[in-house]
Coordinates of C-alpha atoms and ligand atoms in Angstrom, one line a residue:
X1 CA -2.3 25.0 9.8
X2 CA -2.4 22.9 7.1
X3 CA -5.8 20.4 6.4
X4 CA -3.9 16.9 7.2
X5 CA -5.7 14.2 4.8
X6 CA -5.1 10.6 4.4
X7 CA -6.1 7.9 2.4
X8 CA -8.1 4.5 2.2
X9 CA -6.2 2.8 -0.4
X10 CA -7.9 -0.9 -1.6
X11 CA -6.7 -2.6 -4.6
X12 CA -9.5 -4.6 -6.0
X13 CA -7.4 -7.5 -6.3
X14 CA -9.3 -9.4 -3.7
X15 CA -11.9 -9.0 -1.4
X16 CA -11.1 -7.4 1.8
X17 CA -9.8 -9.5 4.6
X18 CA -9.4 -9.3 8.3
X19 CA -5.9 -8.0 8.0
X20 CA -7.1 -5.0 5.2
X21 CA -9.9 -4.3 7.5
X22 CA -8.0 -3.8 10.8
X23 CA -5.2 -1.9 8.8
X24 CA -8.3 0.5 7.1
X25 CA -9.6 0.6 10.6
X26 CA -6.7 2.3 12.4
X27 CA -6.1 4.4 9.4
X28 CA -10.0 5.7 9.9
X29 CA -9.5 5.6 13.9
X30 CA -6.7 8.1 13.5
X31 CA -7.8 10.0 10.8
X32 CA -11.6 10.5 13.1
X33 CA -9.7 11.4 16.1
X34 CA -7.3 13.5 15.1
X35 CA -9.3 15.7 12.1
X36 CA -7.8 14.5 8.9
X37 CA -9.9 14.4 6.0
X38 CA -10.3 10.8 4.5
X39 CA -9.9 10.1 0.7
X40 CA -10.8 7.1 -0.5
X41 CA -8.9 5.7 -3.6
X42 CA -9.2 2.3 -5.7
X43 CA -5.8 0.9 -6.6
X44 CA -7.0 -0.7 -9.8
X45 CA -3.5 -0.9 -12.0
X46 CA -2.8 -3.9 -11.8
X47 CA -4.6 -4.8 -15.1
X48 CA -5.0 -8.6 -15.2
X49 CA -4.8 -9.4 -11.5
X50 CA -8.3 -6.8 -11.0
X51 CA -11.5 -8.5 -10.2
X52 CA -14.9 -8.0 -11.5
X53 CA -16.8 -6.1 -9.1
X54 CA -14.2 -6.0 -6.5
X55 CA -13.8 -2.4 -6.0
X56 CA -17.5 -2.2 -5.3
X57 CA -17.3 -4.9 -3.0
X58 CA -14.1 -3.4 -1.3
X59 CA -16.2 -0.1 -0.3
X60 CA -19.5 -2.4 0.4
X61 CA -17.2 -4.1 3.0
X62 CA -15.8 -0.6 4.7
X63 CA -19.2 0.4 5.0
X64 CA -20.6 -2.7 6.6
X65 CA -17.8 -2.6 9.4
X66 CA -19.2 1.0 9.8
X67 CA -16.2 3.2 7.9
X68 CA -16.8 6.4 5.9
X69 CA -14.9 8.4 3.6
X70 CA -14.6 12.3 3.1
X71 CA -14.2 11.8 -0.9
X72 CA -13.9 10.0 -3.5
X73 CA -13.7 7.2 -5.2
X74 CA -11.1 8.1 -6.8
X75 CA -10.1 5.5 -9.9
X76 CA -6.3 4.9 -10.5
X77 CA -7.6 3.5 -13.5
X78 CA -8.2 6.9 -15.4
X79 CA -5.8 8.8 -14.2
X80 CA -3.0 7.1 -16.9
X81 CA -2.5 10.4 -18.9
X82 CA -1.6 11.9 -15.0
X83 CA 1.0 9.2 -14.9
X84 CA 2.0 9.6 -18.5
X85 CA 3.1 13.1 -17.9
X86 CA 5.2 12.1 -14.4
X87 CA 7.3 9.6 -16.1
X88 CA 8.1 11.8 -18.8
X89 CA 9.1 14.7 -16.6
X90 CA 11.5 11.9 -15.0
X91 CA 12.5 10.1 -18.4
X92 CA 13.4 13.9 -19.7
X93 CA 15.5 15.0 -16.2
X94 CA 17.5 11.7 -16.7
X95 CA 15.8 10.2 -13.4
X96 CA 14.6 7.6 -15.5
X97 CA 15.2 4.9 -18.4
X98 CA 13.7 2.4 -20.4
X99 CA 14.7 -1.5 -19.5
X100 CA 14.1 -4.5 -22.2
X101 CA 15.2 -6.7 -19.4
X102 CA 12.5 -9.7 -18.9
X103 CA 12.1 -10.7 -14.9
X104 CA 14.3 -13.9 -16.0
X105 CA 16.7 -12.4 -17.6
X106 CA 17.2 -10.1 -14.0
X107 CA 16.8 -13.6 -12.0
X108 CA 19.6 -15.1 -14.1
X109 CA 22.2 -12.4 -14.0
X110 CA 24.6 -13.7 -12.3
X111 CA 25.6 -11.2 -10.0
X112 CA 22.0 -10.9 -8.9
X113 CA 21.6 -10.0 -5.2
X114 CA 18.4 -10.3 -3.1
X115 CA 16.5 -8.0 -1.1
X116 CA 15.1 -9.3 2.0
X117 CA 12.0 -10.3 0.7
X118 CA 13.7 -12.3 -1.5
X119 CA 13.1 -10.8 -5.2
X120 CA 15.9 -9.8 -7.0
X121 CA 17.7 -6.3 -7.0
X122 CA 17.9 -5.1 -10.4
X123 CA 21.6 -4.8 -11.4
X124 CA 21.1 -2.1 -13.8
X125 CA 21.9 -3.6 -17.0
X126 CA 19.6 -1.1 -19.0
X127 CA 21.1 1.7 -17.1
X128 CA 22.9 4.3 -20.1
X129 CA 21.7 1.7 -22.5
X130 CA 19.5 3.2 -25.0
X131 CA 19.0 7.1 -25.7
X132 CA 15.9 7.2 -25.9
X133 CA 12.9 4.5 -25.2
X134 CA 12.1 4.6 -29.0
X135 CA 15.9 3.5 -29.2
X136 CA 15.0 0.8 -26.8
X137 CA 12.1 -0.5 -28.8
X138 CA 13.7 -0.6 -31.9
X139 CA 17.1 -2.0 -31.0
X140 CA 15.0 -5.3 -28.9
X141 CA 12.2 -5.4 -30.6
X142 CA 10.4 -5.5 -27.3
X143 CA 8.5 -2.4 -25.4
X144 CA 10.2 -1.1 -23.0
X145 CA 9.1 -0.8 -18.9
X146 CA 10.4 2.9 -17.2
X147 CA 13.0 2.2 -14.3
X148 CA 13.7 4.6 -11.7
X149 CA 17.7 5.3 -11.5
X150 CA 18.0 5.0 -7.7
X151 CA 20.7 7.7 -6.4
X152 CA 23.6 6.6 -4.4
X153 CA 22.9 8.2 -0.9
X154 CA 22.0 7.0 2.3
X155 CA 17.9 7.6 3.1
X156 CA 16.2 8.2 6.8
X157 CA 13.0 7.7 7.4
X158 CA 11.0 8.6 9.8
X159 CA 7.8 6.5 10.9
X160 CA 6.0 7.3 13.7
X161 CA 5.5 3.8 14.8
X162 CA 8.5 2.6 14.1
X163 CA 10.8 5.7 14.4
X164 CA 14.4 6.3 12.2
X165 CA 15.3 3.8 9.7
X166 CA 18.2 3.7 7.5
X167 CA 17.8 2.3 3.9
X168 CA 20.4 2.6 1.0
X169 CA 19.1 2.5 -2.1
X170 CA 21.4 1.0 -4.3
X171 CA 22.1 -1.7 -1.7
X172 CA 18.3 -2.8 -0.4
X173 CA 16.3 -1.8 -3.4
X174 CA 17.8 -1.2 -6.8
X175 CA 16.3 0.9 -9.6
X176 CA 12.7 0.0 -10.0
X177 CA 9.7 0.2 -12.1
X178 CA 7.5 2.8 -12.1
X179 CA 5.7 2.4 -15.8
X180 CA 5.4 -1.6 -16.6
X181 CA 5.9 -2.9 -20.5
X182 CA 2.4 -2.3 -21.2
X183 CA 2.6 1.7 -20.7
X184 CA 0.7 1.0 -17.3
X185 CA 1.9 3.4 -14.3
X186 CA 3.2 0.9 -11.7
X187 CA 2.2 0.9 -7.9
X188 CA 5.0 3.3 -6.5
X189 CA 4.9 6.3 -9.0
X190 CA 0.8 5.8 -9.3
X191 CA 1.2 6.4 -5.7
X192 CA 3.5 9.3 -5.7
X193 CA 1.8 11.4 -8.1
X194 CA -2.0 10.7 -6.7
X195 CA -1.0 11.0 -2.8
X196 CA 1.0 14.2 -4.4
X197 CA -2.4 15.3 -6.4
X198 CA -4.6 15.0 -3.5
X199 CA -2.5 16.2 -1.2
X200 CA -2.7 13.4 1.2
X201 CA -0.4 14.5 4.3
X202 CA -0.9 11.0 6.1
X203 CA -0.2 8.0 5.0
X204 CA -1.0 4.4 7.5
X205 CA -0.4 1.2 5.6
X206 CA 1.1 -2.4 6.6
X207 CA 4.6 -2.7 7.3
X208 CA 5.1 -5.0 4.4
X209 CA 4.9 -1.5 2.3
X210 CA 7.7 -0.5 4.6
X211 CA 10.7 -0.8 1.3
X212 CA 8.5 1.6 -0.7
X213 CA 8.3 4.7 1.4
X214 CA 12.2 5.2 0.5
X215 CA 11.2 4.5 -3.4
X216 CA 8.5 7.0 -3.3
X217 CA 10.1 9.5 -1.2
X218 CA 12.9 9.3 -4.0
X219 CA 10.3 10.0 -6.6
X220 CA 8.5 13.0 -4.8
X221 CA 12.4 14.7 -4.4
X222 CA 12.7 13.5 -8.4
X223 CA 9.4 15.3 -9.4
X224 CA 10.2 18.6 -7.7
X225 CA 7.5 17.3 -4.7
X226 CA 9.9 17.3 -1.5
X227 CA 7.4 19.5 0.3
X228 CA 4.8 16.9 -0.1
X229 CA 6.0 14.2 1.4
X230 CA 3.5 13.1 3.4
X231 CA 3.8 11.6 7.3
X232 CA 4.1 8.0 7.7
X233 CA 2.6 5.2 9.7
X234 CA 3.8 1.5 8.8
X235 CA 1.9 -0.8 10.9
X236 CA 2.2 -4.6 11.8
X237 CA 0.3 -6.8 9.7
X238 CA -2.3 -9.5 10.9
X239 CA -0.2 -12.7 9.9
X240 CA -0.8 -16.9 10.2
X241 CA 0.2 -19.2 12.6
X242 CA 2.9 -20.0 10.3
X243 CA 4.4 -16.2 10.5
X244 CA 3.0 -14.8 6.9
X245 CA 1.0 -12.6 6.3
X246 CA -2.4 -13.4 6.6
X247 CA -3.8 -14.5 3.0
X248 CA -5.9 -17.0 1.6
X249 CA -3.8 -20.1 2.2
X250 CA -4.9 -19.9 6.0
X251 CA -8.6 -19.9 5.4
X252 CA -11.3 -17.6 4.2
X253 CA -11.5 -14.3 6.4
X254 CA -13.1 -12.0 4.1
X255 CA -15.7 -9.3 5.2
X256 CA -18.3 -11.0 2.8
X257 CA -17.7 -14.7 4.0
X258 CA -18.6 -13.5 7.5
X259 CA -21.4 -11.5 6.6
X260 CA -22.9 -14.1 4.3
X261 CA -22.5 -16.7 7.3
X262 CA -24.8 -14.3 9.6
X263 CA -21.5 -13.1 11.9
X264 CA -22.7 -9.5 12.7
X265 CA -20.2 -6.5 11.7
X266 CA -20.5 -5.9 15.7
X267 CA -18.6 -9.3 16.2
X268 CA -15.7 -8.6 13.6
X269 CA -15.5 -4.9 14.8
X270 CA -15.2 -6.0 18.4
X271 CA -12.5 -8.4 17.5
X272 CA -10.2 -6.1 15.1
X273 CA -10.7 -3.0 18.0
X274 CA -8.8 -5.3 20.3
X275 CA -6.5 -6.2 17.6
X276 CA -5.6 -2.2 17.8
X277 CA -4.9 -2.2 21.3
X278 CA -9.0 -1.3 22.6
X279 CA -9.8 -3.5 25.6
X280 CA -12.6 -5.7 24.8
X281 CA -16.2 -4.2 25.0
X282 CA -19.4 -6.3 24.2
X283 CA -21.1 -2.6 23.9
X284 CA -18.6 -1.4 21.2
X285 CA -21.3 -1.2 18.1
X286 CA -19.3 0.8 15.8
X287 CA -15.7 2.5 14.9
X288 CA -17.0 5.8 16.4
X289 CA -16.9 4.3 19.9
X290 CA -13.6 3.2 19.4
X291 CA -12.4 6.5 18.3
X292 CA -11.7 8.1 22.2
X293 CA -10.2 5.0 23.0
X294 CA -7.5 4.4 20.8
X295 CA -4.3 6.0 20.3
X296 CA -1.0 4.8 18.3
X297 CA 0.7 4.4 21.8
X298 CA -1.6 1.4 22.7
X299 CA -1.6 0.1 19.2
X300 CA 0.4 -3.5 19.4
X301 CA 3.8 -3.3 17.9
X302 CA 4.2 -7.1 17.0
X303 CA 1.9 -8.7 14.4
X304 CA -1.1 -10.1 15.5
X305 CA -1.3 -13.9 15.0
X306 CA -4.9 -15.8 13.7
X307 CA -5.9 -19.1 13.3
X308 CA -8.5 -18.8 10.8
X309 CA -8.9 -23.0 11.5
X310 CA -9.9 -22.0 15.0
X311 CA -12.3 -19.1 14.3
X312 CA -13.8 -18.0 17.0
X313 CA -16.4 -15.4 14.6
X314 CA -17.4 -18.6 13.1
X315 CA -18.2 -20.2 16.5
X316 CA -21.4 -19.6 18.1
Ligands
LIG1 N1 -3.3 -0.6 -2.4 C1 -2.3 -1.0 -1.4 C2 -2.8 -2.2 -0.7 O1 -4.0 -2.5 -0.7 C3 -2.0 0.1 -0.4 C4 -1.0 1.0 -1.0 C5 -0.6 2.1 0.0 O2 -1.2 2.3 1.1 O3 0.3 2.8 -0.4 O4 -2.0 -2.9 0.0

């Protein structure tokens, strides 16, 4: 049998909020129950949007909740000559091509359509443009991001929450980036090659991720990596009274806030274990306690809706 691994996977964008935490904590209850070896990995591409100190704050949070990790930290950060070699093996195999196209420019086209999330499909206006990205650079005087060339064939995917979903790539998701302008490797072939890399066999993530697993599954058949696609779990996110995703604009629900206020980790663990389908417990003192207790069958399938305004951690 094969050694099933998964992944924590914080971007160091923020600091860890209710909705990360309970989303890292069924990932962890899962992984503890049923064996799998836990990797933790620090998603900290996204250059100018990274926050000092964050990823160090990001594992000082798991830990105070009471999570552990297997191995790692692994970086994202210095794996860019990894990613390098990925988009040339798809730029090479015509799976991919450079786009001058600025995110206006795509907005503007006319013939734009919308995914549901509302961002624009990229019509493919780069597609067969230039011969080569050198081509690209020279002919716009711009550097070039990498586009994926999505293939025209119906996807399934299977998610063991959710079950069999049907996507179509052209349709729902156009081609997309996977290096940015700036050389960077973008979120969904970063992914790809590092879940690929470490061999991560389980992936558990929020739902909102749920348009990416066809993306990356596209990229592991692209790459030669079919056999590695790994098992997923998309799960439904913590959201606001107003029906987004939790964030910010509610209130402050980061780990820190409540730990700098005095609310002990016992308090917030008690509260996200029945957000994963645990009956409440004023004994529960840590996530192994929860681990014979939950299973994915009792896990809530409807977001969970908080009122930071009413908080009942910050109530005594
Ligand atoms: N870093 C991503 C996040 O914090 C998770 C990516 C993934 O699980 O694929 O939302």
């Amino acid at each position: 049998m094969t050694l099933q691994c998964t992944r924590l996977a914080p971007s160091p964008t923020g600091a860890l909020h209710l909705g990360n935490a309970r989303t890292f904590l069924v990932n962890w209850l899962l992984a503890r129950r049923l064996g799998w070896h836990i990797l933790l990995r620090i998603e900290d591409l996204d250059g100018p949007r990274i926050k000092p100190h964050a990823a160090e704050q990001a594992m000082e949070d798991l830990r105070w909740l009471g999570l552990d990790w297997d191995q790692g930290p692994i970086m994202q950060s210095v794996r860019q000559a990894r990613y390098d070699q990925a988009i040339n093996q798809l730029i090479a195999k015509g799976n991919a091509y450079p786009c001058t196209c600025s995110r206006s420019e795509i907005e503007l086209a006319a013939s734009a359509p919308h995914a549901e999330d509302g961002a624009a499909i990229y019509p493919g206006t780069c597609r067969g443009r230039f011969a080569t990205v050198e081509d690209a650079t020279h002919q716009s005087g711009r550097r070039p991001a990498i586009r994926f060339a999505v293939p025209n064939q119906i996807m399934l995917i299977h998610d063991q929450l959710i079950g069999d979903i049907q996507f179509n790539p052209v349709r729902q998701l156009g081609d997309f980036v996977i290096a940015k302008n700036d050389g960077t490797a973008a979120y969904q072939l970063a992914v790809v090659v590092d879940d690929a890399d470490s061999k991560v066999t389980q992936v558990v993530r929020g739902d909102d991720l749920l348009d990416s697993t066809p993306r990356q599954m596209l990229l592991y058949q692209a790459l030669g990596l079919s056999a590695r696609i790994p098992t997923y779990t998309h799960l439904p996110l913590v959201i606001g009274p107003d029906g987004r995703r939790l964030a910010k604009r509610h209130g402050d629900t980061r780990l820190a806030t409540y730990r700098q206020r005095g609310v002990p980790a016992t308090r917030v663990l008690q509260l996200l274990a029945g957000w994963c389908g645990i009956q409440s417990d004023p004994t529960l003192s840590h996530p192994a306690d929860c681990i014979d207790r939950f299973s994915l069958s009792s896990l809530p399938r409807h977001p969970i809706v908080y009122d930071p305004v009413h908080d009942p951690l910050l109530k005594d």
